[in-house]
Tab-separated table of C-alpha atoms and ligand atoms in Angstrom:
chain	number	residue	atom	x	y	z
B	72	UNK	CA	0.000	0.000	0.000
B	73	UNK	CA	1.327	3.395	-0.933
B	74	UNK	CA	1.167	6.006	1.773
B	75	UNK	CA	-1.273	8.854	1.147
B	76	UNK	CA	-0.788	12.339	2.597
B	77	UNK	CA	-3.382	13.573	5.062
B	78	UNK	CA	-4.104	17.226	5.741
B	79	UNK	CA	-6.138	18.145	8.820
B	80	UNK	CA	-6.770	14.433	9.279
B	81	UNK	CA	-8.274	13.982	5.794
B	82	UNK	CA	-6.541	11.853	3.118
B	83	UNK	CA	-5.969	14.006	0.048
B	84	UNK	CA	-7.338	11.243	-2.188
B	85	UNK	CA	-10.714	11.802	-0.531
B	86	UNK	CA	-10.468	15.553	-1.124
B	87	UNK	CA	-9.583	15.028	-4.787
B	88	UNK	CA	-12.545	12.690	-5.217
B	89	UNK	CA	-14.987	14.993	-3.507
B	90	UNK	CA	-13.881	18.376	-4.848
B	91	UNK	CA	-11.730	17.631	-7.912
B	92	UNK	CA	-8.315	19.102	-8.696
B	93	UNK	CA	-6.606	21.533	-8.808
B	94	UNK	CA	-7.713	22.282	-5.276
B	95	UNK	CA	-6.631	24.880	-2.740
B	96	UNK	CA	-6.578	23.137	0.660
B	97	UNK	CA	-6.251	25.041	3.939
B	98	UNK	CA	-5.561	23.471	7.304
B	99	UNK	CA	-8.035	25.427	9.425
B	100	UNK	CA	-6.315	24.760	12.747
B	101	UNK	CA	-3.073	26.084	11.298
B	102	UNK	CA	-4.785	29.283	10.100
B	103	UNK	CA	-6.342	29.813	13.518
B	104	UNK	CA	-3.050	29.074	15.299
B	105	UNK	CA	-1.233	31.688	13.261
B	106	UNK	CA	-3.889	34.271	14.159
B	107	UNK	CA	-3.623	33.356	17.837
B	108	UNK	CA	0.158	33.542	17.756
B	109	UNK	CA	-0.089	37.129	16.541
B	110	UNK	CA	-2.882	37.990	18.989
B	111	UNK	CA	-1.005	36.585	21.976
B	112	UNK	CA	2.488	37.746	21.152
B	113	UNK	CA	1.801	41.186	19.782
B	114	UNK	CA	0.918	42.580	23.210
B	115	UNK	CA	2.853	45.129	25.145
B	116	UNK	CA	2.946	46.962	28.489
B	117	UNK	CA	3.883	50.315	26.963
B	118	UNK	CA	1.853	50.394	23.743
B	119	UNK	CA	-1.652	49.392	22.764
B	120	UNK	CA	-1.447	47.025	19.801
B	121	UNK	CA	-3.594	45.906	16.896
B	122	UNK	CA	-3.053	43.161	14.323
B	123	UNK	CA	-4.605	43.712	10.899
B	124	UNK	CA	-4.794	40.752	8.536
B	125	UNK	CA	-3.664	41.935	5.079
B	126	UNK	CA	-6.513	40.322	3.185
B	127	UNK	CA	-4.820	40.618	-0.228
B	128	UNK	CA	-2.907	37.470	0.766
B	129	UNK	CA	-6.081	35.373	0.697
B	130	UNK	CA	-9.529	36.879	0.702
B	131	UNK	CA	-12.868	35.107	0.559
B	132	UNK	CA	-15.855	35.215	2.868
B	133	UNK	CA	-14.909	32.000	4.695
B	134	UNK	CA	-11.410	33.265	5.436
B	135	UNK	CA	-12.594	36.646	6.662
B	136	UNK	CA	-15.186	35.012	8.928
B	137	UNK	CA	-12.328	33.050	10.448
B	138	UNK	CA	-10.263	36.225	10.854
B	139	UNK	CA	-13.205	37.903	12.557
B	140	UNK	CA	-13.706	34.930	14.893
B	141	UNK	CA	-10.028	35.046	15.832
B	142	UNK	CA	-10.354	38.729	16.726
B	143	UNK	CA	-8.058	40.293	14.136
B	144	UNK	CA	-8.817	43.458	12.185
B	145	UNK	CA	-8.608	43.510	8.393
B	146	UNK	CA	-6.796	45.613	5.836
B	147	UNK	CA	-8.409	45.931	2.399
B	148	UNK	CA	-7.205	47.609	-0.780
B	149	UNK	CA	-10.122	47.462	-3.187
B	150	UNK	CA	-13.882	47.392	-3.535
B	151	UNK	CA	-13.759	43.606	-3.836
B	152	UNK	CA	-11.716	43.085	-0.677
B	153	UNK	CA	-13.872	45.636	1.135
B	154	UNK	CA	-17.144	43.992	0.088
B	155	UNK	CA	-15.770	40.566	1.079
B	156	UNK	CA	-14.874	41.805	4.573
B	157	UNK	CA	-18.269	43.462	4.998
B	158	UNK	CA	-20.095	40.384	3.719
B	159	UNK	CA	-18.124	38.225	6.172
B	160	UNK	CA	-19.464	40.404	8.984
B	161	UNK	CA	-16.192	42.104	9.938
B	162	UNK	CA	-17.206	45.159	11.947
B	163	UNK	CA	-16.670	48.416	10.055
B	164	UNK	CA	-14.543	49.724	12.917
B	165	UNK	CA	-12.116	46.853	12.286
B	166	UNK	CA	-11.688	47.477	8.568
B	167	UNK	CA	-8.775	49.624	7.382
B	168	UNK	CA	-8.772	50.907	3.815
B	169	UNK	CA	-5.443	50.997	1.965
B	170	UNK	CA	-4.548	51.743	-1.661
B	171	UNK	CA	-2.570	54.221	-3.720
B	172	UNK	CA	-5.407	55.040	-6.106
B	173	UNK	CA	-8.744	54.519	-4.391
B	174	UNK	CA	-11.568	55.460	-6.730
B	175	UNK	CA	-14.492	57.706	-5.730
B	176	UNK	CA	-16.746	54.648	-6.101
B	177	UNK	CA	-14.616	52.646	-3.646
B	178	UNK	CA	-14.457	55.510	-1.155
B	179	UNK	CA	-18.223	56.052	-1.352
B	180	UNK	CA	-18.857	52.340	-0.786
B	181	UNK	CA	-16.648	52.492	2.309
B	182	UNK	CA	-18.434	55.614	3.607
B	183	UNK	CA	-21.857	54.097	2.953
B	184	UNK	CA	-20.837	51.105	5.074
B	185	UNK	CA	-19.394	53.258	7.878
B	186	UNK	CA	-15.822	52.156	7.253
B	187	UNK	CA	-13.883	54.940	8.944
B	188	UNK	CA	-10.193	53.968	8.950
B	189	UNK	CA	-8.308	55.216	5.902
B	190	UNK	CA	-4.658	55.150	4.990
B	191	UNK	CA	-4.051	58.185	2.827
B	192	UNK	CA	-1.425	57.637	0.174
B	193	UNK	CA	-1.038	61.048	-1.467
B	194	UNK	CA	-2.118	64.705	-1.573
B	195	UNK	CA	-4.892	64.290	-4.133
B	196	UNK	CA	-6.456	61.451	-2.191
B	197	UNK	CA	-6.481	63.623	0.949
B	198	UNK	CA	-8.407	66.337	-0.938
B	199	UNK	CA	-10.900	63.872	-2.367
B	200	UNK	CA	-11.479	62.215	1.026
B	201	UNK	CA	-11.976	65.600	2.618
B	202	UNK	CA	-14.741	66.496	0.174
B	203	UNK	CA	-16.404	63.089	0.301
B	204	UNK	CA	-16.305	62.889	4.113
B	205	UNK	CA	-17.877	66.327	4.326
B	206	UNK	CA	-20.626	65.447	1.840
B	207	UNK	CA	-21.420	62.208	3.692
B	208	UNK	CA	-21.034	63.851	7.117
B	209	UNK	CA	-18.906	60.903	8.242
B	210	UNK	CA	-15.896	61.198	10.538
B	211	UNK	CA	-12.786	59.495	9.200
B	212	UNK	CA	-9.710	58.387	11.145
B	213	UNK	CA	-6.740	58.891	8.930
B	214	UNK	CA	-3.171	57.637	8.876
B	215	UNK	CA	-0.674	58.800	6.295
B	216	UNK	CA	1.377	56.275	4.360
B	217	UNK	CA	5.031	57.209	4.437
B	218	UNK	CA	7.650	55.710	2.190
B	219	UNK	CA	10.518	55.111	4.641
B	220	UNK	CA	12.936	54.600	1.707
B	221	UNK	CA	14.403	51.366	3.034
B	222	UNK	CA	15.401	48.687	0.563
B	223	UNK	CA	14.586	45.258	1.941
B	224	UNK	CA	16.378	42.260	0.431
B	225	UNK	CA	13.496	40.719	-1.422
B	226	UNK	CA	12.411	40.401	-5.033
B	227	UNK	CA	12.263	43.775	-6.794
B	228	UNK	CA	8.551	43.382	-7.555
B	229	UNK	CA	7.634	42.884	-3.906
B	230	UNK	CA	9.832	45.652	-2.526
B	231	UNK	CA	7.615	48.550	-1.617
B	232	UNK	CA	9.811	51.139	0.029
B	233	UNK	CA	12.559	52.030	-2.434
B	234	UNK	CA	12.947	55.704	-3.141
B	235	UNK	CA	10.824	55.695	-6.307
B	236	UNK	CA	8.073	53.472	-4.935
B	237	UNK	CA	4.539	54.161	-6.108
B	238	UNK	CA	3.333	53.824	-2.506
B	239	UNK	CA	3.171	56.610	0.044
B	240	UNK	CA	4.995	59.901	0.398
B	241	UNK	CA	8.746	59.894	0.769
B	242	UNK	CA	9.778	60.773	4.293
B	243	UNK	CA	12.250	63.259	2.835
B	244	UNK	CA	9.363	65.483	1.683
B	245	UNK	CA	8.715	66.922	5.112
B	246	UNK	CA	7.246	70.232	3.966
B	247	UNK	CA	4.721	68.455	1.754
B	248	UNK	CA	3.838	66.023	4.548
B	249	UNK	CA	3.228	68.831	7.055
B	250	UNK	CA	1.061	70.680	4.508
B	251	UNK	CA	-0.938	67.534	3.805
B	252	UNK	CA	-1.547	66.824	7.489
B	253	UNK	CA	-2.621	70.435	8.098
B	254	UNK	CA	-5.060	69.990	5.215
B	255	UNK	CA	-6.459	66.859	6.890
B	256	UNK	CA	-6.627	68.559	10.291
B	257	UNK	CA	-8.510	71.517	8.868
B	258	UNK	CA	-11.499	69.240	8.163
B	259	UNK	CA	-14.014	68.730	10.975
B	260	UNK	CA	-14.664	65.300	9.431
B	261	UNK	CA	-11.100	63.991	9.507
B	262	UNK	CA	-8.989	63.026	12.482
B	263	UNK	CA	-5.288	62.594	11.839
B	264	UNK	CA	-3.982	59.661	13.884
B	265	UNK	CA	-0.509	58.839	12.661
B	266	UNK	CA	1.729	57.191	10.117
B	267	UNK	CA	2.010	53.965	8.200
B	268	UNK	CA	4.977	52.299	6.549
B	269	UNK	CA	5.591	48.938	4.900
B	270	UNK	CA	8.995	47.885	3.615
B	271	UNK	CA	8.226	44.867	1.434
B	272	UNK	CA	7.247	41.235	1.584
B	273	UNK	CA	8.884	37.871	2.423
B	274	UNK	CA	11.541	39.600	4.538
B	275	UNK	CA	13.842	37.402	6.611
B	276	UNK	CA	16.086	39.956	8.318
B	277	UNK	CA	14.958	41.354	11.640
B	278	UNK	CA	17.397	44.222	11.025
B	279	UNK	CA	15.168	45.482	8.185
B	280	UNK	CA	12.234	45.895	10.587
B	281	UNK	CA	14.463	47.453	13.254
B	282	UNK	CA	15.706	49.929	10.665
B	283	UNK	CA	12.117	50.730	9.662
B	284	UNK	CA	11.186	51.359	13.311
B	285	UNK	CA	14.238	53.527	13.947
B	286	UNK	CA	13.513	55.521	10.780
B	287	UNK	CA	9.831	56.000	11.571
B	288	UNK	CA	10.358	57.048	15.195
B	289	UNK	CA	12.973	59.641	14.308
B	290	UNK	CA	10.710	60.890	11.512
B	291	UNK	CA	7.785	61.126	13.975
B	292	UNK	CA	9.997	62.999	16.441
B	293	UNK	CA	10.807	65.540	13.688
B	294	UNK	CA	7.110	65.836	12.850
B	295	UNK	CA	6.242	66.408	16.506
B	296	UNK	CA	8.818	69.200	16.674
B	297	UNK	CA	6.831	70.802	13.879
B	298	UNK	CA	3.622	70.560	15.891
B	299	UNK	CA	2.184	67.375	14.339
B	300	UNK	CA	1.180	64.976	17.085
B	301	UNK	CA	1.022	61.279	16.238
B	302	UNK	CA	-0.614	58.569	18.325
B	303	UNK	CA	-0.535	55.578	15.969
B	304	UNK	CA	2.241	53.889	14.040
B	305	UNK	CA	1.473	51.064	11.629
B	306	UNK	CA	4.549	49.107	10.528
B	307	UNK	CA	2.909	47.067	7.760
B	308	UNK	CA	3.523	43.369	7.129
B	309	UNK	CA	6.143	41.456	5.185
B	310	UNK	CA	7.139	38.675	7.585
B	311	UNK	CA	8.713	35.778	5.715
B	312	UNK	CA	7.442	32.196	5.665
B	313	UNK	CA	8.901	28.783	4.830
B	314	UNK	CA	8.538	27.727	1.192
B	315	UNK	CA	11.552	25.419	0.870
B	316	UNK	CA	14.295	24.269	3.204
B	317	UNK	CA	16.411	27.232	2.091
B	318	UNK	CA	14.017	29.495	3.994
B	319	UNK	CA	14.519	30.166	7.673
B	320	UNK	CA	11.867	32.678	8.646
B	321	UNK	CA	11.826	34.349	12.042
B	322	UNK	CA	9.113	32.664	14.142
B	323	UNK	CA	6.034	34.832	14.801
B	324	UNK	CA	6.689	34.902	18.570
B	325	UNK	CA	10.162	36.275	17.948
B	326	UNK	CA	9.278	38.838	15.292
B	327	UNK	CA	6.592	40.276	17.578
B	328	UNK	CA	9.189	40.625	20.349
B	329	UNK	CA	11.718	42.215	17.990
B	330	UNK	CA	9.185	44.793	16.812
B	331	UNK	CA	7.814	45.713	20.205
B	332	UNK	CA	11.187	45.909	21.872
B	333	UNK	CA	12.549	48.114	19.055
B	334	UNK	CA	9.499	50.366	19.437
B	335	UNK	CA	10.017	50.633	23.195
B	336	UNK	CA	13.665	51.435	22.686
B	337	UNK	CA	12.900	54.137	20.122
B	338	UNK	CA	10.194	55.581	22.339
B	339	UNK	CA	12.684	56.011	25.187
B	340	UNK	CA	15.059	57.766	22.774
B	341	UNK	CA	12.526	60.044	21.113
B	342	UNK	CA	9.687	60.442	23.641
B	343	UNK	CA	7.000	60.721	20.976
B	344	UNK	CA	3.231	60.638	21.555
B	345	UNK	CA	2.886	57.249	19.822
B	346	UNK	CA	0.690	55.053	22.004
B	347	UNK	CA	-0.502	52.377	19.541
B	348	UNK	CA	1.477	50.067	17.260
B	349	UNK	CA	-0.205	48.193	14.412
B	350	UNK	CA	1.100	45.460	12.098
B	351	UNK	CA	-0.395	43.948	8.942
B	352	UNK	CA	0.699	40.338	8.362
B	353	UNK	CA	-0.797	38.659	5.301
B	354	UNK	CA	1.467	35.922	3.977
B	355	UNK	CA	2.546	34.753	7.411
B	356	UNK	CA	-1.067	34.063	8.385
B	357	UNK	CA	-2.316	32.351	5.233
B	358	UNK	CA	0.816	31.065	3.477
B	359	UNK	CA	1.966	27.895	5.174
B	360	UNK	CA	-1.565	26.747	6.050
B	361	UNK	CA	-2.442	26.386	2.350
B	362	UNK	CA	-1.347	23.835	-0.253
B	363	UNK	CA	-2.433	23.108	-3.791
B	364	UNK	CA	-3.406	19.614	-4.861
B	365	UNK	CA	-2.999	18.655	-8.522
B	366	UNK	CA	-3.565	15.522	-10.551
B	367	UNK	CA	-0.488	14.387	-12.415
B	368	UNK	CA	-1.161	14.049	-16.124
B	369	UNK	CA	1.408	13.196	-18.767
B	370	UNK	CA	5.132	13.265	-18.325
B	371	UNK	CA	7.807	13.430	-20.980
B	372	UNK	CA	11.552	13.409	-21.328
B	373	UNK	CA	13.528	15.868	-23.433
B	374	UNK	CA	17.314	15.724	-23.979
B	375	UNK	CA	17.976	17.578	-20.724
B	376	UNK	CA	14.813	17.268	-18.676
B	377	UNK	CA	11.982	15.125	-17.478
B	378	UNK	CA	8.699	16.974	-17.303
B	379	UNK	CA	5.821	16.180	-14.984
B	380	UNK	CA	2.636	17.944	-16.093
B	381	UNK	CA	-0.139	18.915	-13.701
B	382	UNK	CA	-3.733	19.978	-14.322
B	383	UNK	CA	-3.106	23.572	-13.194
B	384	UNK	CA	-0.153	25.931	-13.352
B	385	UNK	CA	0.424	29.657	-13.716
B	386	UNK	CA	-3.306	30.377	-13.597
B	387	UNK	CA	-3.624	29.085	-10.022
B	388	UNK	CA	-0.093	30.054	-8.951
B	389	UNK	CA	1.556	32.896	-10.844
B	390	UNK	CA	4.313	33.381	-8.253
B	391	UNK	CA	7.021	31.184	-9.829
B	392	UNK	CA	6.631	33.076	-13.133
B	393	UNK	CA	6.406	36.498	-11.550
B	394	UNK	CA	9.013	36.287	-8.800
B	395	UNK	CA	10.951	33.055	-9.469
B	396	UNK	CA	9.284	31.878	-6.264
B	397	UNK	CA	10.347	28.419	-5.124
B	398	UNK	CA	8.133	25.695	-3.743
B	399	UNK	CA	8.434	22.248	-2.241
B	400	UNK	CA	6.197	19.356	-3.294
B	401	UNK	CA	5.457	15.667	-2.799
B	402	UNK	CA	3.723	12.921	-4.684
B	403	UNK	CA	0.859	12.908	-2.211
B	404	UNK	CA	-0.196	9.368	-3.128
B	405	UNK	CA	3.277	7.873	-2.565
B	406	UNK	CA	4.609	9.685	0.460
B	407	UNK	CA	6.948	7.040	1.827
B	408	UNK	CA	8.867	6.296	-1.370
B	409	UNK	CA	12.375	7.684	-1.800
B	410	UNK	CA	12.605	10.970	-3.610
B	411	UNK	CA	14.800	9.895	-6.483
B	412	UNK	CA	12.870	11.159	-9.513
B	413	UNK	CA	14.344	14.385	-10.796
B	414	UNK	CA	11.664	16.353	-12.614
B	415	UNK	CA	10.512	19.747	-13.745
B	416	UNK	CA	6.906	20.357	-12.645
B	417	UNK	CA	5.100	22.233	-15.410
B	418	UNK	CA	1.545	23.443	-15.783
B	419	UNK	CA	-0.938	23.120	-18.632
B	420	UNK	CA	-0.947	26.742	-19.813
B	421	UNK	CA	0.208	27.736	-23.267
B	422	UNK	CA	3.323	29.489	-22.126
B	423	UNK	CA	6.858	28.099	-21.926
B	424	UNK	CA	7.327	29.902	-18.628
B	425	UNK	CA	4.454	27.988	-17.045
B	426	UNK	CA	6.794	26.078	-14.754
B	427	UNK	CA	5.764	25.578	-11.129
B	428	UNK	CA	9.002	23.974	-9.922
B	429	UNK	CA	11.966	23.955	-12.335
B	430	UNK	CA	13.888	21.185	-10.631
B	431	UNK	CA	12.825	18.912	-7.789
B	432	UNK	CA	13.377	15.361	-6.596
B	433	UNK	CA	10.075	13.553	-6.096
B	434	UNK	CA	8.797	10.094	-5.226
B	435	UNK	CA	7.983	7.697	-8.089
B	436	UNK	CA	4.692	8.596	-9.772
B	437	UNK	CA	2.276	7.615	-12.499
B	438	UNK	CA	-0.434	9.483	-14.345
B	439	UNK	CA	-3.385	10.100	-12.010
B	440	UNK	CA	-1.214	10.220	-8.908
B	441	UNK	CA	-1.694	13.402	-6.899
B	442	UNK	CA	0.924	16.117	-6.441
B	443	UNK	CA	0.850	18.463	-3.494
B	444	UNK	CA	2.628	21.822	-3.614
B	445	UNK	CA	3.129	23.320	-0.151
B	446	UNK	CA	2.866	26.870	1.205
B	447	UNK	CA	0.641	28.201	-1.574
B	448	UNK	CA	-1.872	29.709	0.853
B	449	UNK	CA	-0.869	33.338	0.320
B	450	UNK	CA	-1.072	35.053	-3.071
B	451	UNK	CA	-2.072	31.813	-4.826
B	452	UNK	CA	-5.864	31.925	-4.889
B	453	UNK	CA	-5.783	35.718	-4.588
B	454	UNK	CA	-3.656	36.078	-7.734
B	455	UNK	CA	-5.579	33.475	-9.739
B	456	UNK	CA	-6.114	34.396	-13.367
B	457	UNK	CA	-8.205	32.880	-16.122
B	458	UNK	CA	-5.370	32.581	-18.661
B	459	UNK	CA	-6.356	30.024	-21.300
B	460	UNK	CA	-9.819	30.321	-19.766
B	461	UNK	CA	-8.790	27.908	-17.066
B	462	UNK	CA	-11.397	27.611	-14.319
B	463	UNK	CA	-10.654	28.803	-10.816
B	464	UNK	CA	-10.136	25.856	-8.446
B	465	UNK	CA	-12.275	25.314	-5.373
B	466	UNK	CA	-11.082	26.187	-1.873
B	467	UNK	CA	-11.620	23.797	1.036
B	468	UNK	CA	-10.834	24.039	4.719
B	469	UNK	CA	-9.928	20.824	6.518
B	470	UNK	CA	-10.026	20.307	10.254
B	471	UNK	CA	-10.110	17.355	12.644
B	472	UNK	CA	-10.798	14.790	9.934
B	473	UNK	CA	-13.506	16.825	8.173
B	474	UNK	CA	-13.490	19.016	5.090
B	475	UNK	CA	-15.753	21.884	4.174
B	476	UNK	CA	-16.144	23.734	0.917
B	477	UNK	CA	-15.282	27.446	1.190
B	478	UNK	CA	-15.271	28.584	-2.437
B	479	UNK	CA	-16.922	26.576	-5.211
B	480	UNK	CA	-14.953	25.575	-8.276
B	481	UNK	CA	-15.708	27.915	-11.150
B	482	UNK	CA	-17.836	26.351	-13.862
B	483	UNK	CA	-17.956	26.937	-17.601
B	484	UNK	CA	-21.279	28.733	-16.999
B	485	UNK	CA	-19.604	31.085	-14.475
B	486	UNK	CA	-16.825	31.706	-16.949
B	487	UNK	CA	-19.094	32.592	-19.830
B	488	UNK	CA	-21.819	34.462	-17.996
B	489	UNK	CA	-20.300	37.914	-18.510
B	490	UNK	CA	-19.771	37.473	-22.241
B	491	UNK	CA	-22.773	39.365	-23.581
B	492	UNK	CA	-22.229	39.300	-27.296
H	93	LIG	N1	0.529	45.910	4.245
H	93	LIG	C1	0.763	46.520	3.074
H	93	LIG	C2	0.590	47.973	2.984
H	93	LIG	C3	1.150	45.777	1.957
H	93	LIG	O1	1.383	46.397	0.820
H	93	LIG	C4	1.292	44.378	2.076
H	93	LIG	C5	1.662	43.567	0.923
H	93	LIG	C6	1.032	43.773	3.320
H	93	LIG	C7	0.657	44.572	4.388
H	93	LIG	C8	1.125	42.300	3.540
H	93	LIG	O2	2.394	41.816	3.310
H	93	LIG	P1	2.734	40.276	3.673
H	93	LIG	O3	2.697	40.156	5.169
H	93	LIG	O4	1.728	39.434	3.024
H	93	LIG	O5	4.099	40.087	3.102
H	93	LIG	N2	2.035	39.238	-4.532
H	93	LIG	C9	3.294	39.230	-3.815
H	93	LIG	C10	3.190	39.943	-2.512
H	93	LIG	C11	2.745	41.377	-2.641
H	93	LIG	C12	2.599	42.030	-1.315
H	93	LIG	C13	2.022	43.385	-1.462
H	93	LIG	N3	1.811	44.048	-0.238
H	93	LIG	C14	3.737	37.792	-3.623
H	93	LIG	O6	3.040	36.887	-4.068
H	93	LIG	O7	4.801	37.546	-3.067
């Protein structure tokens, strides 16, 4: 008998039979544990704290219900993410609205649903918010996104704080920042609360976060000298996770300690009015709890390679193509065999670059065996695309030997329903 992988106490063969493949599978206990780790470790004697789940990592109603149950707040960046959070029942006072180019439609939707926390990204947005808040007679709590101009060692496309970043206002533009805050403070409908920064994603070095904290506190001290008082500091997300054995992420418990102790240290140095620290983990909550299950189709050998083809690919996981992201995998229906088959795992899309794992040693396999790719829980489902008109896989949560459907597999009818002529 070949050994079959179980996730959350459920054999993956049963999941494949019941829901089909490709399939996004989340271990629900693992998701909840990650939330609790953040809740319990991001607590401090000096500062109030708040953990916002960055829902871009993985957003659907089922996930946001779970986030709500675990007591985290939510950060959203679009109408879709906003509507998902609202539909999941996340309280409007726990929703924070991000984005460098929020549209009037998105802002109005937020105001209509009493969402009151906004991160302002630029001058024009501040003016628009001011007008819209006044017209709706809603009070908004505003934080300003600052680009701290720190280059984290991560892929160029997921760096967000280099000097020419499209996000936030460079901390060197102090005059402009003071003017913008005065503009916000002149509105009876806007309350300026503080600053936000985010230095990138999949960051392994604690020094990068310490540098961010040092930079932000000395910036806040300079702002306070100019009469701008700041009570909240949001340090963004970006905490790395384990994809392959090359990755050694800082455990959640430790990263929380690093952040809070750096904040305390900086507070002693600068004596600012900051009393609340926020963070926004996305990947580190959803990433490792999710895997993608595929059915192995054909395989073929070329002069230099042996290909293993799966029934998904760059449509359900664009990350290898976009960022050369690396993943680990197993033949989920032959877990105990030695990993002596050197293959390139490729998808079914019409694109030479549709390679999920360029080179990996796997257990022996046949067509119709199942392949599991680990740590796809963040930015897999959320970056799904319909290239080649592939259908979006289903999402299931598994827990204590039971599975439950969270998002239905897309059907051909779903795919074609918007095509009106
Ligand atoms: N807060 C802000 C303002 C962000 O821009 C992001 C991510 C996060 C929080 C959450 O970062 P996390 O903890 O998930 O690293 N698609 C890319 C990642 C893009 C991240 C964009 N911003 C990927 O698949 O690696």
